[in-house]
XYZ file of C-alpha atoms in Angstrom:
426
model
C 124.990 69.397 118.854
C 127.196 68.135 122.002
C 126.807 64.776 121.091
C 128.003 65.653 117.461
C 130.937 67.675 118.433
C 131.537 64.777 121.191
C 131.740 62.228 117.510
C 133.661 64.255 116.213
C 136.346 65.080 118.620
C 136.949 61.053 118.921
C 136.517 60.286 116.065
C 139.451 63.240 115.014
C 141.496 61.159 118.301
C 141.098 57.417 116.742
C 142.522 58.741 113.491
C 145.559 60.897 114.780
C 146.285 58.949 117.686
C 150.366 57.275 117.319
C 149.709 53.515 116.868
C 149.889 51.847 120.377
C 149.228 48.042 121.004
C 147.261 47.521 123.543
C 149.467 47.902 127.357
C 148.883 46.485 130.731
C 145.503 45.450 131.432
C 144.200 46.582 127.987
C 146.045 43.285 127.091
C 143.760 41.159 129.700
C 140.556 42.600 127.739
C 141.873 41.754 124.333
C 143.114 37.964 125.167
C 139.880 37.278 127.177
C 138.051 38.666 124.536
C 139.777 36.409 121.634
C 138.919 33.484 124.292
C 135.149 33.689 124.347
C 135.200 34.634 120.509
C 137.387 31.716 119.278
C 135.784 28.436 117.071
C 136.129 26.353 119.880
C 133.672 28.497 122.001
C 131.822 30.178 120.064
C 130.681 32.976 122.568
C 129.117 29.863 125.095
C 129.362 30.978 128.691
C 129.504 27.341 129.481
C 133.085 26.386 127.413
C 134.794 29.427 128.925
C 136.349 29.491 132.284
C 135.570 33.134 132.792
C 135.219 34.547 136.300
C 137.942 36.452 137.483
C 136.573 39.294 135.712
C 132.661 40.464 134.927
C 131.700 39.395 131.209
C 129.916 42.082 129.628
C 132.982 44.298 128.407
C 134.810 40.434 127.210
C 131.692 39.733 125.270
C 131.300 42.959 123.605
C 134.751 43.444 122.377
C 134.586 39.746 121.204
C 131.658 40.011 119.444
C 132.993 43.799 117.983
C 136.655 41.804 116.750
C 135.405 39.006 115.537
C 132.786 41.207 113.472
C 135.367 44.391 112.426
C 138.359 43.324 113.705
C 140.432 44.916 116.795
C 140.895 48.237 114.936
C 137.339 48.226 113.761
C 136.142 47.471 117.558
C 138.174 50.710 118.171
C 136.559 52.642 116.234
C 132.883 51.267 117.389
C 133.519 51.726 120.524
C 134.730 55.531 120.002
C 131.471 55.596 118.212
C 129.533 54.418 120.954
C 131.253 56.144 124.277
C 129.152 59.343 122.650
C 125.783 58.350 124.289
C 127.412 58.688 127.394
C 127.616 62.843 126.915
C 123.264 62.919 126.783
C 123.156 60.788 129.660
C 125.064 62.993 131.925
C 123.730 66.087 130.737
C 120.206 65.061 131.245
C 121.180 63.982 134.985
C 122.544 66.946 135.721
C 119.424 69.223 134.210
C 117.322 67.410 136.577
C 119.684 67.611 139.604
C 120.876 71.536 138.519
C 118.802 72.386 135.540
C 119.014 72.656 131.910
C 122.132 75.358 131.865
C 123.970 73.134 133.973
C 123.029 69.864 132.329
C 124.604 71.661 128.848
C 127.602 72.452 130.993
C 128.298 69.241 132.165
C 127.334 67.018 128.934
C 129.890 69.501 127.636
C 132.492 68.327 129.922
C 131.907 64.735 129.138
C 132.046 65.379 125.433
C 135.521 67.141 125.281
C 137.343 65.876 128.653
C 140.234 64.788 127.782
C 140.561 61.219 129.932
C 137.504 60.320 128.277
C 138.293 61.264 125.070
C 141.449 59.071 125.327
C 140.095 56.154 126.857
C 137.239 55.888 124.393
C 139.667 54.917 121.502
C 141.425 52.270 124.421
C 139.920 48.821 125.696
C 139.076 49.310 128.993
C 135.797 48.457 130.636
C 135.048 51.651 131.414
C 133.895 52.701 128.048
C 130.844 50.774 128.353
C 130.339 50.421 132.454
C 129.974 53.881 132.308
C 127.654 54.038 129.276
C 125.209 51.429 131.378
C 125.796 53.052 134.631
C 124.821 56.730 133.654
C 121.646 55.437 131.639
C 120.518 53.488 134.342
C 120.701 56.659 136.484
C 118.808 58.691 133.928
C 116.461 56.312 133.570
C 115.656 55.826 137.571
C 115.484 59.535 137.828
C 112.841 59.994 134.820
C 110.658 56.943 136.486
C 111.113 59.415 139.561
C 110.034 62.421 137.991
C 107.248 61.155 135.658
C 105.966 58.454 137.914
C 105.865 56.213 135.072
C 107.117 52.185 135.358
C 108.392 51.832 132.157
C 111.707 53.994 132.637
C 112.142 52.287 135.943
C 112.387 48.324 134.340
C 114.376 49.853 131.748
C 116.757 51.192 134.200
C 116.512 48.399 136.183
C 117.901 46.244 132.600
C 120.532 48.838 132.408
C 121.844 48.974 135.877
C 122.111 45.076 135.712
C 124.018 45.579 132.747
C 126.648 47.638 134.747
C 126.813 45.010 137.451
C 127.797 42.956 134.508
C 130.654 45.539 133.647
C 131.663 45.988 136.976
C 130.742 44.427 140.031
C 131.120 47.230 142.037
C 127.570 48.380 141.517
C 126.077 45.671 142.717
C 126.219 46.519 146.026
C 124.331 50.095 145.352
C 121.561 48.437 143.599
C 119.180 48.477 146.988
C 119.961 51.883 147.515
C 119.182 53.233 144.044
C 115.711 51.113 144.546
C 115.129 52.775 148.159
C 115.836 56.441 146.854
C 113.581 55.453 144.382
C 110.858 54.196 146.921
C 110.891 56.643 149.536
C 109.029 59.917 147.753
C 107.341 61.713 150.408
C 103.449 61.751 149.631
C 103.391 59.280 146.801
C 102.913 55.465 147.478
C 103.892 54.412 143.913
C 106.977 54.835 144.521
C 107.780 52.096 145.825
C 106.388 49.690 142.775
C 108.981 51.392 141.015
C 111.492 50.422 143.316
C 110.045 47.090 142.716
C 110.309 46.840 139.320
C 114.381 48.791 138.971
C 115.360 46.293 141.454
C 113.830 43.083 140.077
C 115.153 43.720 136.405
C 118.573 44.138 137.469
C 118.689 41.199 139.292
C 116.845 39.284 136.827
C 119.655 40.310 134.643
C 122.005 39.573 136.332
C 121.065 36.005 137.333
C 121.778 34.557 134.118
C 125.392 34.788 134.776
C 125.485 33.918 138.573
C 123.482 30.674 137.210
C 126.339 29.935 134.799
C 128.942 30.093 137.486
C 127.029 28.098 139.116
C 126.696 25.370 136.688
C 130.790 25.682 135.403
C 131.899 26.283 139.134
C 129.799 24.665 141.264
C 129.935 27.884 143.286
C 127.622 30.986 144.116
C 129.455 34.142 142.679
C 126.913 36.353 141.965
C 129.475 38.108 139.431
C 133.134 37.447 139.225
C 135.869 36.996 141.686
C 138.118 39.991 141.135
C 136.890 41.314 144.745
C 138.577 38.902 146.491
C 142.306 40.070 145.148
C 141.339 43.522 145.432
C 140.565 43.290 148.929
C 143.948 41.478 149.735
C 146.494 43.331 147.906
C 144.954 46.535 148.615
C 144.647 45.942 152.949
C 147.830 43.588 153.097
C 151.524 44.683 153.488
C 152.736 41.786 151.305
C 154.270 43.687 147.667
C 151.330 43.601 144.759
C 153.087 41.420 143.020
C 153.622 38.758 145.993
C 149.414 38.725 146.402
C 149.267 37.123 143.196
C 152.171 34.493 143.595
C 149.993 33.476 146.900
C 146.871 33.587 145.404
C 147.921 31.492 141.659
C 149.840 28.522 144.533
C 145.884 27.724 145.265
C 144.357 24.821 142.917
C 140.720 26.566 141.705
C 139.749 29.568 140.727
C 136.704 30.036 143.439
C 139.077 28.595 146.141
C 141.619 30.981 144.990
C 138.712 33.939 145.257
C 138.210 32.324 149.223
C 141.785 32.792 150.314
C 142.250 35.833 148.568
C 139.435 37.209 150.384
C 139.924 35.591 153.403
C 143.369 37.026 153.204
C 142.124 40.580 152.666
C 139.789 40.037 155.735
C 142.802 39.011 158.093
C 144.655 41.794 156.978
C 141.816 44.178 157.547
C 141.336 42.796 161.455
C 145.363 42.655 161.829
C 145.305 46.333 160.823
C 142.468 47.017 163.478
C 142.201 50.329 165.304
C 144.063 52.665 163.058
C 142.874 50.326 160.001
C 140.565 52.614 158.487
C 142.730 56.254 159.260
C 145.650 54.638 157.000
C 143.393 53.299 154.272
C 141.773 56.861 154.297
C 145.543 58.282 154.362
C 146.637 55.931 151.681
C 143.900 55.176 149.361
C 141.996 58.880 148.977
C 145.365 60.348 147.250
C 145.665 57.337 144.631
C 141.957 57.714 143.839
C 141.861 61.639 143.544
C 145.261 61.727 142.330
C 146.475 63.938 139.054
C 147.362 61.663 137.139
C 146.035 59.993 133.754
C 146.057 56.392 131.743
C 147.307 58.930 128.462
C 150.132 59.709 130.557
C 150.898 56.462 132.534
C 151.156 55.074 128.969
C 153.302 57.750 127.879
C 155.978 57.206 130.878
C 155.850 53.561 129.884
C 157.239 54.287 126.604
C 154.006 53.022 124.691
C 154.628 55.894 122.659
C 157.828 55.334 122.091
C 160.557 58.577 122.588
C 158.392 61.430 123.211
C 159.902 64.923 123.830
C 159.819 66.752 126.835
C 158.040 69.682 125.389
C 155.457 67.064 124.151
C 155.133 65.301 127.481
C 154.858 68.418 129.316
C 151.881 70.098 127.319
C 150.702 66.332 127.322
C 150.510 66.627 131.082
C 148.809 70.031 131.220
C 145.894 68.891 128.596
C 145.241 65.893 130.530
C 144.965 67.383 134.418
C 144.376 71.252 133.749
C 140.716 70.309 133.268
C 140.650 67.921 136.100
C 141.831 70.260 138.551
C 139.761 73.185 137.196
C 136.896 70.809 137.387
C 137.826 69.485 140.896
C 138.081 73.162 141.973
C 134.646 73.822 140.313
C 133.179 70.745 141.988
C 134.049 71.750 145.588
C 131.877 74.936 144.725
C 128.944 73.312 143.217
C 128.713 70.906 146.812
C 129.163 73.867 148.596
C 126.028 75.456 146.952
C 124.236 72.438 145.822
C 120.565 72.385 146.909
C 119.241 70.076 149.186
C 117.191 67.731 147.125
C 116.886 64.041 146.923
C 118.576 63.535 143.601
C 121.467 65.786 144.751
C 121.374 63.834 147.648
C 121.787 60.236 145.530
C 124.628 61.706 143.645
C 126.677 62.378 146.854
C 125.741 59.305 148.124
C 126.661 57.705 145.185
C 130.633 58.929 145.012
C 131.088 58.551 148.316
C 129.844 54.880 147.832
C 132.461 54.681 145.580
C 135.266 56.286 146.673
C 134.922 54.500 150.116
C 134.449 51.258 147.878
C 138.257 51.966 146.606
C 139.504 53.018 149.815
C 138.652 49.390 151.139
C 140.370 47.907 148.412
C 142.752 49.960 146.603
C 142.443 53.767 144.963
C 144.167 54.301 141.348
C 143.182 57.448 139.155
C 141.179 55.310 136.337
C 138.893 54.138 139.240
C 137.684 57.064 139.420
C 136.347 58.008 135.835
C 132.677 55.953 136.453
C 132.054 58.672 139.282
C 133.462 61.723 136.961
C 130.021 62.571 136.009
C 128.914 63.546 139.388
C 131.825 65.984 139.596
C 130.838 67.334 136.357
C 127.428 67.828 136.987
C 128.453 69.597 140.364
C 131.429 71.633 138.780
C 128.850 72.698 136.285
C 126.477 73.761 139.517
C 129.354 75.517 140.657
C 130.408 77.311 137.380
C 126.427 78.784 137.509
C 125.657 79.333 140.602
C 127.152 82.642 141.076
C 124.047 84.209 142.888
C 123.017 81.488 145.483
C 124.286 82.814 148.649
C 127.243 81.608 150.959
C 126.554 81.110 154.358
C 128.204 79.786 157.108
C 127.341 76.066 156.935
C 127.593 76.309 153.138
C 131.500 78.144 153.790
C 132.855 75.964 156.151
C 131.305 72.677 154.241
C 133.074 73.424 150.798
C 136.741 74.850 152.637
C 136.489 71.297 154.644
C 135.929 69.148 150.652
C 138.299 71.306 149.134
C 141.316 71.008 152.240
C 140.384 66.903 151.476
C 140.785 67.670 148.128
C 143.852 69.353 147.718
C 145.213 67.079 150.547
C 144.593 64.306 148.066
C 145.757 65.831 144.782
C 148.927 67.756 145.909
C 151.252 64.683 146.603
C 150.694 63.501 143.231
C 151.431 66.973 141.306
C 154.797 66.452 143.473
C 155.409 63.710 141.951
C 154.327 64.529 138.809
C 156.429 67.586 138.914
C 159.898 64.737 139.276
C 158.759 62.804 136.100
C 161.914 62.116 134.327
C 159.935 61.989 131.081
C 158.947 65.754 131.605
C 162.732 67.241 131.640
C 164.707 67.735 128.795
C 168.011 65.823 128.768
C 171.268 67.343 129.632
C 173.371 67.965 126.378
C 175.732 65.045 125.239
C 179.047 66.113 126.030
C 181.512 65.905 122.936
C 184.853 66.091 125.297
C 186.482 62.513 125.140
């Protein structure tokens, strides 16, 4: 029923949305996608020079535009961003139970970011569709004991690498929670098997840089700028002058990181108190893609009635969720798969802090707030003690510390005011 209401809600989105071209980096999905797709490659990973990014998103909207065309890859896509809603809701039954798992599929089916960015091209529509299968899939080979979900989340997880590199990097511990189950030895051929298929699948693609580039990059070379124009002092725009004056695209993924590296040790003691100071607001800040488009003018005039009840659809839930989430940690039980999911975002977010927070970074680990916000929304009986008191007021002080400098902001948004009456004196 979710799922349905999930269709139908994007599907109603898709069709009412203003026409927008694509903006900013939707642009860099669209052209690299038309690359792989035209005559003169015909899809082979060995007559495309792609690197820079992971494939997997580039291949699918090829394949979807040269089958339906870019608004007919739209509309797929919308289509398919609904299996994400079962995926989270079963996680979060098995971390929270079958009330909660409801309550959070619910929140991916109707939240508005996701709702937005499912009729947008951005690689999140299907990193996160990979990523949250391959979770639900690892945690039924947990609770079953059976292989079979464990290879299949193994194929799924190497899928997300493929997305997003970022996950790469978590695959060993997803296969260690998965080994260590007290009082079971299987556990660890499962391990086995999650972590073999998603290197296996990713391989393919780390051969065929290999064999275009002469190089080993297990994925892409994105990291590299991320690392230097998120640690270095140099303006954003300035990393990428430096980085396009180097001949090569793997030597230009070398400086870049060796860049980001020098910047990092030139930074050193108070390195990682800044990034935290920095970062942790631009990757929990309120603030939305809808609405970054909408200050850009992709919509063209909007009024400021429009753009403010724009604003309070897009980061009323988030907040109310955020506020919800703090709760649900604060009461969460302490189980292994609760334990994963915290491990998990904070994975993450310290991932961005390295390199560089921004609000759509964000969305992939969404699903663990919902599933704790849910948690939190239910759990109206378990007790607060001490530990439990002081551990949610310290995550929700972090919290609001990271969220109220962007409401500030958001708050001086010319785009949100209406403007001053034309005078008609000469």
């Amino acid at each position: 029923m979710l799922a349905g209401a999930a269709l139908a809600a994007r599907v109603l989105f898709v069709a009412l949305e203003a026409p927008v071209p694509p903006v900013a980096d939707e642009r860099t999905w669209v052209d690299s996608a038309r690359i792989v797709s035209d005559a003169r490659v015909g899809f082979s990973p060995l007559r495309n020079s792609l690197i820079f990014h992971p494939p997997l998103y580039t291949y699918f909207l090829g394949a979807a535009d040269a089958l339906l065309g870019l608004e007919g890859a739209r509309w797929l896509q919308a289509v398919l961003t609904v299996l994400l809603v079962p995926a989270v809701g079963r996680v979060a039954g098995f971390a929270f139970g079958p009330r909660a798992g409801t309550w959070a599929a619910g929140a991916a089916a109707f939240y508005p970011e996701l709702v937005w960015f499912s009729g947008h091209f951005w690689v999140e529509n299907v990193f996160m569709l990979a990523l949250w299968w391959a979770f639900e899939r690892a945690v039924t080979a947990d609770r079953t004991g059976r292989l079979a979900p464990a290879l299949v989340g193994g194929v799924l997880w190497g899928l997300s690498v493929l997305a997003r590199e970022t996950t790469l990097y978590f695959a060993p511990v997803a296969a260690a929670w998965l080994a260590w189950r007290p009082r079971e030895a299987r556990g660890w051929a499962r391990a086995g098997a999650f972590l073999a298929t998603a290197l296996l699948t990713v391989a393919p693609w780390t051969w065929r840089n290999w064999v275009v580039f002469r190089a080993f990059v297990p994925v892409s070379t994105a990291a590299g700028q991320n690392l230097f124009q998120g640690n270095t002092h140099l303006p954003r725009d300035e990393t990428y002058v430096l980085v396009d004056a180097v001949q090569g695209r793997v030597q230009q993924y070398r400086y870049a990181r060796a860049m980001g590296l020098a910047a990092i040790r030139e930074r050193q003691p108070a390195w990682i108190l800044e990034k935290l100071r920095d970062q942790m607001p631009m990757f929990w800040e309120a603030e939305s893609m809808a609405l970054i488009h909408l200050r850009r003018g992709a919509y063209g005039p909007v009024p400021a009635s429009r753009a403010r009840l724009a604003a309070v659809v897009m980061l009323a839930p988030y907040l109310a969720t955020l506020a919800l989430f703090v709760v649900g940690v604060g009461k969460a039980p302490p189980t292994r798969l609760v334990a994963l999911l915290l491990v998990f975002l904070a994975y993450y977010n310290l991932l961005h802090i390295v390199a560089h927070g921004f609000n759509r970074y964000r969305l992939p680990v969404m699903p663990v707030v919902f599933a704790f916000a849910a948690h939190g929304l239910l759990a109206g009986r378990v007790p607060w003690t001490r530990a439990r008191a002081w551990g949610a007021a310290a995550l929700g002080l972090v919290m609001a510390a990271s969220v109220v400098p962007s409401l500030r902001r958001q708050a001086r948004e010319d785009v949100y005011r209406e403007a001053p009456p034309v005078s008609s004196r000469p």
